[in-house]
Coordinates of C-alpha atoms in Angstrom, one line a residue:
Chain L
M1373 CA 135.0 -46.0 52.8
A1374 CA 138.7 -46.4 52.4
V1375 CA 138.6 -50.0 51.4
E1376 CA 136.1 -49.6 48.7
K1377 CA 138.0 -46.6 47.3
E1378 CA 141.2 -48.7 47.1
V1379 CA 139.4 -51.4 45.2
G1380 CA 138.1 -48.9 42.8
K1381 CA 141.6 -47.4 42.2
D1382 CA 143.1 -50.9 41.7
G1383 CA 140.3 -51.7 39.3
A1384 CA 141.3 -48.6 37.3
E1385 CA 144.9 -49.9 37.2
E1386 CA 143.8 -53.2 36.0
R1387 CA 142.0 -51.8 33.0
V1388 CA 145.3 -50.7 31.5
V1389 CA 146.8 -54.2 31.7
L1390 CA 147.2 -54.6 28.0
P1391 CA 149.8 -56.5 26.0
R1392 CA 153.2 -54.7 25.9
H1393 CA 154.6 -51.9 28.0
Q1394 CA 152.4 -48.9 27.6
E1395 CA 151.0 -49.0 31.1
P1396 CA 152.1 -46.2 33.5
A1397 CA 154.6 -47.3 36.1
T1398 CA 152.9 -47.4 39.4
P1399 CA 154.5 -46.6 42.8
A1400 CA 153.5 -50.1 44.0
S1401 CA 155.8 -51.8 41.6
A1402 CA 158.6 -49.4 42.3
E1403 CA 158.4 -50.2 45.9
M1404 CA 158.6 -54.0 45.3
T1405 CA 162.0 -53.7 43.7
A1406 CA 163.2 -50.8 45.8
G1407 CA 162.9 -48.5 42.8
L1408 CA 165.1 -50.6 40.6
K1409 CA 164.7 -49.5 37.0
I1410 CA 164.9 -52.3 34.5
V1411 CA 164.9 -52.2 30.7
S1412 CA 162.6 -54.2 28.5
Y1413 CA 162.0 -54.5 24.8
A1414 CA 159.2 -52.4 23.3
L1415 CA 158.1 -51.4 19.9
N1416 CA 158.5 -47.7 19.1
N1417 CA 156.3 -45.7 16.7
H1418 CA 158.1 -47.1 13.6
G1419 CA 157.5 -50.7 14.6
E1420 CA 161.2 -51.1 15.6
Y1421 CA 162.2 -52.7 18.8
E1422 CA 164.2 -50.6 21.3
L1423 CA 165.3 -51.0 24.8
T1424 CA 163.3 -48.8 27.0
P1425 CA 163.9 -48.0 30.7
D1426 CA 160.8 -49.1 32.5
F1427 CA 159.5 -50.1 35.9
V1428 CA 158.5 -53.6 36.5
W1429 CA 155.4 -54.6 34.6
Q1430 CA 152.4 -54.2 37.0
P1431 CA 151.1 -57.8 37.0
V1432 CA 154.7 -59.1 37.7
S1433 CA 154.7 -57.3 41.1
V1434 CA 151.4 -58.9 41.8
V1435 CA 152.7 -62.4 41.4
N1436 CA 155.9 -61.5 43.1
Q1437 CA 153.8 -60.3 46.1
Q1438 CA 151.9 -63.6 45.9
A1439 CA 155.2 -65.5 46.2
W1440 CA 156.3 -63.5 49.1
Q1441 CA 153.0 -63.8 50.9
E1442 CA 153.4 -67.6 50.6
I1443 CA 156.9 -67.4 52.1
E1444 CA 155.7 -65.1 54.9
K1445 CA 152.9 -67.5 55.7
K1446 CA 155.4 -70.3 56.1
I1447 CA 157.6 -68.1 58.3
D1448 CA 154.7 -67.3 60.6
C1449 CA 153.8 -70.9 60.8
S1450 CA 157.4 -71.8 61.7
R1451 CA 157.5 -69.0 64.4
Q1452 CA 154.4 -70.5 66.1
R1453 CA 155.9 -73.9 66.1
V1454 CA 159.1 -72.6 67.6
A1455 CA 157.2 -70.8 70.3
A1456 CA 155.2 -73.9 71.0
G1457 CA 158.5 -75.8 71.4
R1458 CA 157.7 -78.2 68.6
V1459 CA 160.9 -77.4 66.6
S1460 CA 164.2 -75.6 67.4
C1461 CA 164.9 -72.1 66.2
L1462 CA 166.9 -73.5 63.4
H1463 CA 163.6 -74.3 61.7
Y1464 CA 162.7 -70.6 61.8
Y1465 CA 166.0 -69.6 60.3
M1466 CA 165.7 -72.3 57.6
T1467 CA 162.2 -71.1 56.6
A1468 CA 163.1 -67.4 56.8
H1469 CA 165.9 -68.0 54.4
Q1470 CA 163.7 -70.0 52.0
M1471 CA 165.7 -73.1 52.5
D1472 CA 164.8 -76.7 52.9
V1473 CA 166.7 -79.4 54.8
T1474 CA 168.7 -80.5 51.7
L1475 CA 169.9 -77.0 51.0
V1476 CA 170.9 -76.3 54.6
A1477 CA 172.7 -79.6 54.6
Q1478 CA 174.6 -78.6 51.5
Y1479 CA 175.5 -75.2 52.9
T1480 CA 176.7 -76.5 56.2
G1481 CA 178.5 -79.5 54.9
Q1482 CA 176.5 -82.0 57.0
P1483 CA 174.4 -85.0 56.1
R1484 CA 170.7 -84.4 55.9
W1485 CA 169.8 -86.5 58.8
K1486 CA 172.0 -84.4 61.1
V1487 CA 170.2 -81.2 60.0
L1488 CA 166.9 -83.0 60.6
L1489 CA 168.0 -84.0 64.0
H1490 CA 169.1 -80.5 64.9
L1491 CA 165.6 -79.3 64.2
A1492 CA 164.4 -81.2 67.3
P1493 CA 164.5 -78.9 70.4
F1494 CA 165.7 -81.7 72.6
V1495 CA 168.8 -82.3 70.4
Y1496 CA 169.3 -78.6 69.7
A1497 CA 169.6 -77.8 73.4
R1498 CA 172.6 -80.1 73.6
L1499 CA 174.5 -78.9 70.5
S1500 CA 178.1 -77.9 70.9
S1501 CA 179.4 -74.4 70.0
R1502 CA 181.2 -75.9 67.0
S1503 CA 178.0 -77.3 65.6
L1504 CA 176.1 -74.1 66.2
A1505 CA 178.9 -72.1 64.6
K1506 CA 178.1 -73.7 61.2
Y1507 CA 174.6 -72.4 61.4
A1508 CA 175.7 -69.0 62.8
R1509 CA 178.0 -68.5 59.8
L1510 CA 175.4 -69.5 57.3
Y1511 CA 172.7 -67.1 58.8
K1512 CA 175.2 -64.4 59.7
I1513 CA 174.4 -64.3 63.4
S1514 CA 176.4 -65.0 66.5
V1515 CA 176.5 -68.3 68.3
D1516 CA 175.1 -66.6 71.4
E1517 CA 172.0 -65.4 69.7
L1518 CA 171.4 -68.9 68.3
R1519 CA 171.9 -70.4 71.8
H1520 CA 169.4 -68.1 73.3
G1521 CA 167.0 -69.0 70.5
R1522 CA 166.5 -65.4 69.4
L1523 CA 164.5 -65.1 66.1
L1524 CA 166.2 -62.4 64.1
P1525 CA 165.0 -61.3 60.7
P1526 CA 166.6 -63.0 57.7
V1527 CA 169.7 -61.8 56.0
Y1528 CA 168.0 -60.1 53.1
N1529 CA 165.8 -58.0 55.4
L1530 CA 168.8 -56.7 57.3
E1531 CA 170.8 -55.8 54.2
T1532 CA 167.9 -54.0 52.6
E1533 CA 167.5 -51.9 55.8
Q1534 CA 171.2 -51.2 55.9
S1535 CA 171.3 -50.1 52.3
R1536 CA 168.4 -47.8 52.9
A1537 CA 170.1 -46.3 56.0
Chain B
M552 CA 196.6 -54.7 44.7
H553 CA 194.1 -52.7 46.6
N554 CA 193.0 -50.3 43.9
L555 CA 192.3 -51.8 40.6
L556 CA 189.9 -50.9 38.0
F557 CA 189.7 -50.3 34.3
D558 CA 187.0 -49.1 31.9
F559 CA 184.2 -51.4 31.3
P560 CA 181.3 -50.5 29.0
H561 CA 178.4 -51.2 31.3
R562 CA 175.1 -51.4 29.4
Q563 CA 171.9 -52.3 31.1
S564 CA 170.1 -55.2 29.5
A565 CA 167.0 -57.2 30.0
H566 CA 168.6 -60.7 30.4
C567 CA 171.7 -61.4 32.4
E568 CA 173.5 -64.0 30.3
S569 CA 173.0 -62.3 26.9
G570 CA 173.8 -59.0 28.6
V571 CA 177.1 -60.3 30.0
A572 CA 178.0 -61.9 26.6
A573 CA 177.3 -58.7 24.7
N574 CA 179.1 -56.5 27.2
L575 CA 182.2 -58.7 27.2
L576 CA 182.3 -58.7 23.4
T577 CA 181.8 -55.0 23.3
Q578 CA 184.7 -54.5 25.7
R579 CA 186.9 -56.2 23.2
G580 CA 185.8 -54.0 20.4
I581 CA 183.0 -56.0 18.8
K582 CA 179.9 -53.8 18.9
I583 CA 177.1 -56.2 19.5
S584 CA 173.6 -55.6 21.0
E585 CA 172.1 -57.8 23.7
A586 CA 169.3 -59.0 21.5
M587 CA 171.9 -60.1 18.8
A588 CA 173.9 -62.0 21.4
F589 CA 170.7 -63.6 22.6
G590 CA 169.8 -64.7 19.1
I591 CA 173.2 -65.9 18.0
G592 CA 173.4 -67.8 21.3
G593 CA 170.1 -69.5 20.5
G594 CA 168.6 -68.3 23.8
L595 CA 165.0 -69.0 23.2
F596 CA 163.3 -72.1 24.4
F597 CA 160.3 -73.5 26.1
G598 CA 160.1 -76.3 28.6
Y599 CA 157.6 -77.4 31.2
L600 CA 159.2 -80.0 33.4
P601 CA 156.8 -80.8 36.3
F602 CA 159.1 -83.5 37.7
I603 CA 161.7 -80.8 38.6
R604 CA 160.4 -78.8 41.4
I605 CA 161.3 -75.3 42.5
N606 CA 160.0 -74.6 46.0
G607 CA 157.5 -77.3 45.3
L608 CA 156.3 -75.8 42.0
P609 CA 156.9 -77.2 38.6
L610 CA 159.8 -75.9 36.5
V611 CA 158.7 -73.7 33.6
T612 CA 161.5 -72.2 31.5
Y613 CA 161.3 -69.8 28.6
R614 CA 165.0 -69.8 27.8
S615 CA 167.7 -72.3 27.0
P616 CA 169.6 -73.8 30.0
A617 CA 172.0 -71.6 31.9
G618 CA 175.3 -71.2 30.1
H619 CA 173.9 -72.2 26.7
I620 CA 174.3 -68.7 25.2
L621 CA 177.8 -68.3 26.4
R622 CA 178.8 -71.7 25.1
Q623 CA 177.4 -70.9 21.7
I624 CA 179.2 -67.5 21.7
A625 CA 182.5 -69.2 22.7
S626 CA 182.1 -71.7 19.9
I627 CA 182.2 -69.0 17.2
N628 CA 185.3 -69.3 15.0
E629 CA 188.3 -67.4 16.4
V630 CA 186.5 -66.6 19.7
C631 CA 188.3 -68.2 22.7
M632 CA 186.8 -68.2 26.1
Y633 CA 188.6 -69.4 29.2
E634 CA 186.2 -71.1 31.7
K635 CA 186.9 -72.6 35.0
K636 CA 185.0 -74.0 38.0
F637 CA 186.4 -74.4 41.5
R638 CA 186.0 -76.4 44.6
N639 CA 187.6 -74.1 47.0
P640 CA 186.3 -70.5 47.5
D641 CA 189.7 -69.1 48.4
E642 CA 191.2 -70.5 45.3
A643 CA 188.3 -69.1 43.3
M644 CA 188.7 -65.6 44.7
A645 CA 192.5 -65.7 44.1
A646 CA 191.9 -66.7 40.5
L647 CA 189.5 -63.8 40.1
D648 CA 192.0 -61.3 41.6
Q649 CA 194.7 -62.7 39.3
A650 CA 192.6 -62.2 36.2
L651 CA 191.7 -58.7 37.3
A652 CA 195.4 -57.9 37.8
A653 CA 195.8 -58.9 34.2
S654 CA 193.1 -56.3 33.3
L655 CA 190.6 -58.9 32.2
P656 CA 187.0 -58.3 32.9
V657 CA 185.7 -61.5 34.4
G658 CA 182.3 -63.0 34.0
L659 CA 180.9 -65.0 36.9
Q660 CA 178.0 -67.2 37.5
T661 CA 176.5 -66.5 40.9
G662 CA 173.4 -67.1 43.0
V663 CA 171.1 -64.2 43.5
F664 CA 170.2 -64.9 47.2
W665 CA 173.5 -63.7 48.7
L666 CA 174.1 -60.6 46.6
P667 CA 173.4 -57.6 49.0
Y668 CA 172.8 -55.1 46.2
F669 CA 169.7 -57.0 45.0
P670 CA 166.4 -55.6 46.1
K671 CA 164.6 -57.7 48.7
A672 CA 161.8 -58.7 46.4
L673 CA 164.1 -60.7 44.1
R674 CA 166.2 -62.5 46.7
F675 CA 165.3 -66.0 45.8
H676 CA 167.5 -69.1 45.6
F677 CA 168.2 -68.7 41.9
N678 CA 171.7 -69.7 40.9
A679 CA 172.0 -69.0 37.2
H680 CA 172.7 -65.3 37.4
N681 CA 175.6 -63.8 35.5
L682 CA 177.6 -60.7 36.1
V683 CA 180.9 -59.1 35.2
V684 CA 183.6 -58.1 37.7
Y685 CA 185.8 -55.3 36.4
G686 CA 187.7 -54.0 39.4
K687 CA 188.5 -54.2 43.0
Q688 CA 188.8 -51.4 45.6
G689 CA 189.9 -52.5 49.0
E690 CA 187.7 -55.3 50.0
E691 CA 184.9 -54.4 47.5
Y692 CA 184.5 -55.6 44.0
L693 CA 183.2 -53.4 41.2
I694 CA 180.5 -55.2 39.4
S695 CA 178.7 -54.6 36.1
D696 CA 175.5 -56.4 36.7
P697 CA 173.6 -56.2 33.4
V698 CA 170.2 -56.1 35.0
F699 CA 171.1 -52.9 36.9
P700 CA 171.1 -49.4 35.4
A701 CA 174.6 -48.6 36.8
P702 CA 177.7 -50.5 38.0
V703 CA 177.4 -51.7 41.6
R704 CA 179.7 -52.7 44.4
C705 CA 179.8 -55.9 46.4
P706 CA 181.9 -56.9 49.5
A707 CA 184.3 -59.8 48.8
E708 CA 182.7 -62.0 51.4
D709 CA 179.3 -61.8 49.9
L710 CA 180.6 -62.3 46.4
A711 CA 182.4 -65.4 47.5
R712 CA 179.1 -66.7 49.0
A713 CA 177.2 -65.9 45.9
R714 CA 179.8 -67.7 43.8
F715 CA 179.4 -70.8 45.9
A716 CA 175.7 -70.9 46.4
S717 CA 174.3 -74.4 46.8
G718 CA 171.2 -75.9 45.4
A719 CA 169.9 -76.4 41.8
L720 CA 172.3 -75.2 39.1
A721 CA 175.0 -74.5 41.7
P722 CA 177.6 -72.2 40.0
K723 CA 180.6 -73.8 41.8
G724 CA 182.5 -70.5 41.4
K725 CA 182.3 -70.6 37.6
M726 CA 184.3 -67.8 36.0
Y727 CA 185.0 -67.0 32.4
Y728 CA 186.7 -64.4 30.3
L729 CA 187.5 -63.9 26.6
T730 CA 191.1 -64.5 25.6
R731 CA 190.8 -64.0 21.9
T732 CA 188.3 -62.4 19.6
P733 CA 188.3 -61.7 15.9
P734 CA 188.3 -58.0 14.8
E735 CA 184.8 -58.4 13.5
L736 CA 182.0 -61.0 13.5
D737 CA 180.6 -62.4 10.2
Y738 CA 177.0 -62.1 11.2
G739 CA 175.2 -63.8 8.4
P740 CA 176.1 -67.5 9.1
L741 CA 176.0 -66.9 12.9
I742 CA 172.4 -65.6 12.7
A743 CA 171.4 -68.6 10.6
R744 CA 173.1 -70.9 13.0
G745 CA 171.4 -69.4 16.0
I746 CA 168.0 -69.6 14.3
R747 CA 168.6 -73.2 13.3
S748 CA 169.4 -74.3 16.9
V749 CA 166.3 -72.6 18.3
C750 CA 164.1 -74.2 15.6
R751 CA 165.5 -77.6 16.4
M752 CA 164.6 -77.1 20.1
M753 CA 161.2 -75.7 19.5
L754 CA 160.0 -78.0 16.7
D755 CA 162.0 -81.2 16.4
S756 CA 162.4 -82.4 19.9
Y757 CA 161.3 -86.0 20.6
F758 CA 160.6 -85.1 24.1
P759 CA 157.0 -83.9 24.4
L760 CA 157.5 -81.5 27.2
I761 CA 159.7 -79.0 25.4
G762 CA 159.3 -76.6 22.5
V763 CA 155.9 -75.9 20.9
R764 CA 154.6 -79.3 22.1
G765 CA 155.6 -78.3 25.6
I766 CA 153.4 -75.2 25.4
R767 CA 150.5 -77.4 24.3
F768 CA 151.3 -79.9 27.1
L769 CA 151.3 -77.1 29.7
A770 CA 147.9 -75.9 28.3
K771 CA 146.5 -79.4 28.6
R772 CA 147.7 -79.8 32.2
M773 CA 146.5 -76.3 33.2
R774 CA 142.9 -77.1 32.3
H775 CA 142.8 -79.6 35.1
W776 CA 144.7 -77.5 37.7
P777 CA 141.7 -76.3 39.6
Q778 CA 140.3 -79.8 40.0
R779 CA 143.6 -81.5 40.7
L780 CA 145.2 -79.0 43.0
G781 CA 142.4 -77.0 44.5
R782 CA 141.9 -73.3 44.0
E783 CA 144.7 -72.0 46.2
R784 CA 147.4 -74.3 44.9
A785 CA 146.3 -73.8 41.3
E786 CA 146.7 -70.0 41.8
L787 CA 150.2 -70.5 43.2
H788 CA 151.1 -72.6 40.2
L789 CA 149.7 -69.9 37.9
G790 CA 151.6 -67.2 39.7
H791 CA 154.8 -69.2 39.3
V792 CA 154.3 -69.6 35.6
V793 CA 153.8 -65.9 35.2
R794 CA 156.8 -65.1 37.4
M795 CA 159.1 -67.3 35.2
Q796 CA 157.7 -65.6 32.2
E797 CA 157.7 -61.9 33.1
E798 CA 160.1 -61.3 36.0
I799 CA 163.3 -59.4 35.7
G800 CA 165.7 -60.9 33.2
T801 CA 163.1 -61.8 30.5
G802 CA 162.7 -58.6 28.6
G803 CA 159.0 -59.2 28.7
G804 CA 156.7 -61.8 27.2
G805 CA 158.9 -64.7 28.2
F806 CA 161.9 -63.5 26.0
R807 CA 159.7 -63.4 22.9
F808 CA 160.0 -59.7 22.5
M809 CA 163.8 -60.0 22.8
Y810 CA 163.9 -62.6 20.1
A811 CA 161.7 -60.5 17.9
A812 CA 164.2 -57.7 18.4
F813 CA 167.0 -60.0 17.3
L814 CA 165.1 -61.0 14.2
Q815 CA 164.5 -57.4 13.3
E816 CA 168.2 -56.6 13.7
G817 CA 169.1 -59.6 11.7
A818 CA 166.8 -58.5 8.9
A819 CA 168.5 -55.2 8.8
I820 CA 172.0 -56.7 8.7
M821 CA 171.2 -59.3 6.1
Q822 CA 168.8 -57.1 4.1
D823 CA 166.2 -59.8 4.4
Q824 CA 162.5 -58.8 4.5
E825 CA 161.4 -62.3 5.4
L826 CA 163.0 -62.1 8.8
R827 CA 160.9 -59.0 9.6
E828 CA 157.7 -61.0 9.0
Y829 CA 158.8 -63.6 11.5
A830 CA 159.7 -60.9 13.9
A831 CA 156.1 -59.7 13.7
L832 CA 154.8 -63.2 14.3
L833 CA 157.0 -63.5 17.4
T834 CA 155.8 -60.1 18.6
A835 CA 152.2 -61.5 18.3
A836 CA 153.3 -64.6 20.2
G837 CA 154.8 -62.4 23.0
D838 CA 151.5 -60.4 23.1
A839 CA 149.6 -63.6 23.5
W840 CA 151.8 -64.6 26.3
R841 CA 151.3 -61.3 28.0
E842 CA 147.5 -61.6 27.5
F843 CA 147.7 -65.0 29.2
A844 CA 149.8 -63.5 32.1
A845 CA 147.4 -60.6 32.6
M846 CA 144.4 -63.0 32.8
A847 CA 146.3 -65.3 35.1
V848 CA 147.1 -62.4 37.4
R849 CA 143.5 -61.3 37.5
I850 CA 142.5 -64.8 38.5
C851 CA 145.2 -64.9 41.2
K852 CA 144.0 -61.6 42.6
G853 CA 140.4 -62.7 42.6
R854 CA 139.3 -59.9 40.2
V855 CA 137.9 -62.1 37.6
R856 CA 136.3 -60.6 34.6
P857 CA 133.4 -62.3 32.9
D858 CA 135.5 -64.1 30.2
D859 CA 138.4 -65.0 32.5
S860 CA 138.6 -68.7 33.3
Y861 CA 141.0 -71.6 33.1
P862 CA 139.6 -72.8 29.7
A863 CA 140.1 -69.2 28.4
M864 CA 143.8 -69.3 29.5
V865 CA 144.2 -72.7 27.9
E866 CA 142.9 -71.2 24.7
C867 CA 145.4 -68.4 25.1
L868 CA 148.3 -70.8 25.5
N869 CA 147.2 -72.8 22.5
Q870 CA 147.2 -69.6 20.5
C871 CA 150.8 -69.0 21.7
A872 CA 151.7 -72.4 20.6
A873 CA 150.1 -72.0 17.2
L874 CA 151.8 -68.6 16.6
E875 CA 155.2 -69.9 17.6
G876 CA 154.8 -73.1 15.6
K877 CA 154.1 -71.0 12.5
A878 CA 157.0 -68.6 13.2
F879 CA 159.5 -71.4 13.7
A880 CA 158.3 -73.5 10.9
G881 CA 158.9 -70.5 8.6
L882 CA 162.3 -69.8 10.2
K883 CA 163.3 -73.4 9.7
Q884 CA 162.6 -73.1 6.0
W885 CA 164.4 -69.8 5.9
A886 CA 167.5 -71.2 7.6
K887 CA 167.6 -74.1 5.1
Q888 CA 168.0 -71.6 2.3
Q889 CA 171.0 -70.0 4.0
P890 CA 174.5 -71.2 3.2

């Protein structure tokens, strides 16, 4: 069974989780950081520290994944609420960019209560192009797309795809 | 000025701020390693500040506040650093262009979220990143980002955004460059000074949430996490602590390995065997931190081994505190004997 096999494989990976950097770099961690090679300090055979090129320490990518899963969970939740008409699509963009109301308010140069108000679909539907432009500039999308309530992937997803292409 | 670049010695390093400091000094002919810059700048720290929240999780920091290392380096005798913050992005970018036109490599504080060359997995709202701009080609800046293996490029628009990221620790377009440096650094007193400042933070703080007492405080609180927060939230908190400790920019073991490397280098420069012993102690502390991280990750992943538990992690943290307490008490005595 594929699932069981995977657990077994991961279990083997876990066994090498020991202090310091001797673990082999796994493809999983390379994928997390798009193959970014970092350097870290490790003792060599003479007990001297040196900078060694290294992939990201395996457990780190586990907690990184955990953090992203949490973000994705929030994004999904927001998507459902937008679909149900409970909040405007600005709520999706806010969550997808890992922002809260305070941060959006700072970026768009508006008071918090205004941003909060714009999250209500009723208010959002009546927003002027000028108000929408502030959000469009922040999220790097067009005003039209905002007006039609399209849910585009966040900035960092797009850019990662572009750099891959 | 559409094509502008000059040689900049890009060296990849583990931590951004000490990397930038070391690279800037090296460019001016002072050969200094990243670990040395970290130590002289007094970069090591510990703080657990649950009343400051990052994405709803308590702030845990293993290093001194952003900008501390650079400030320490700038306060060295005969080193002059020009530093400026801005209100207006256009003004800030114009000042950057001007400095580049004068062939000065410019250090910038930026946010990470808006930098397009960062891999997706690291695009969080973290605003205390440092990098060096050393040239401009068309509308793209040439950047030596110390965390990356090679120099990178970044469009002007994105860089302007990153310089004016909002939120905690907002950089406000901060830029800095060295205007004067001595031909050589007198390492002895600088090493002693750096060690003294770290010892003060780690041992003598009246505030119980920072330094070695902070580690003990975190351990005490962690014991109650599963009851207080429920399993899922407790695991999120754990993951957050491990991320702050091990993610890119720490050199591993929450900067402890980097500090040990600094002590080793200092021992070699000052011909002092005692520092080597403290380096070994800090290596042990770093190993204990890693052991804690490994255990925490196993708990987060739900692959618990028989002896993994919150009390065991607390034990681990207390051991870290004991090791660091011992190391810094010794270092404090050592620094007292220095002129």
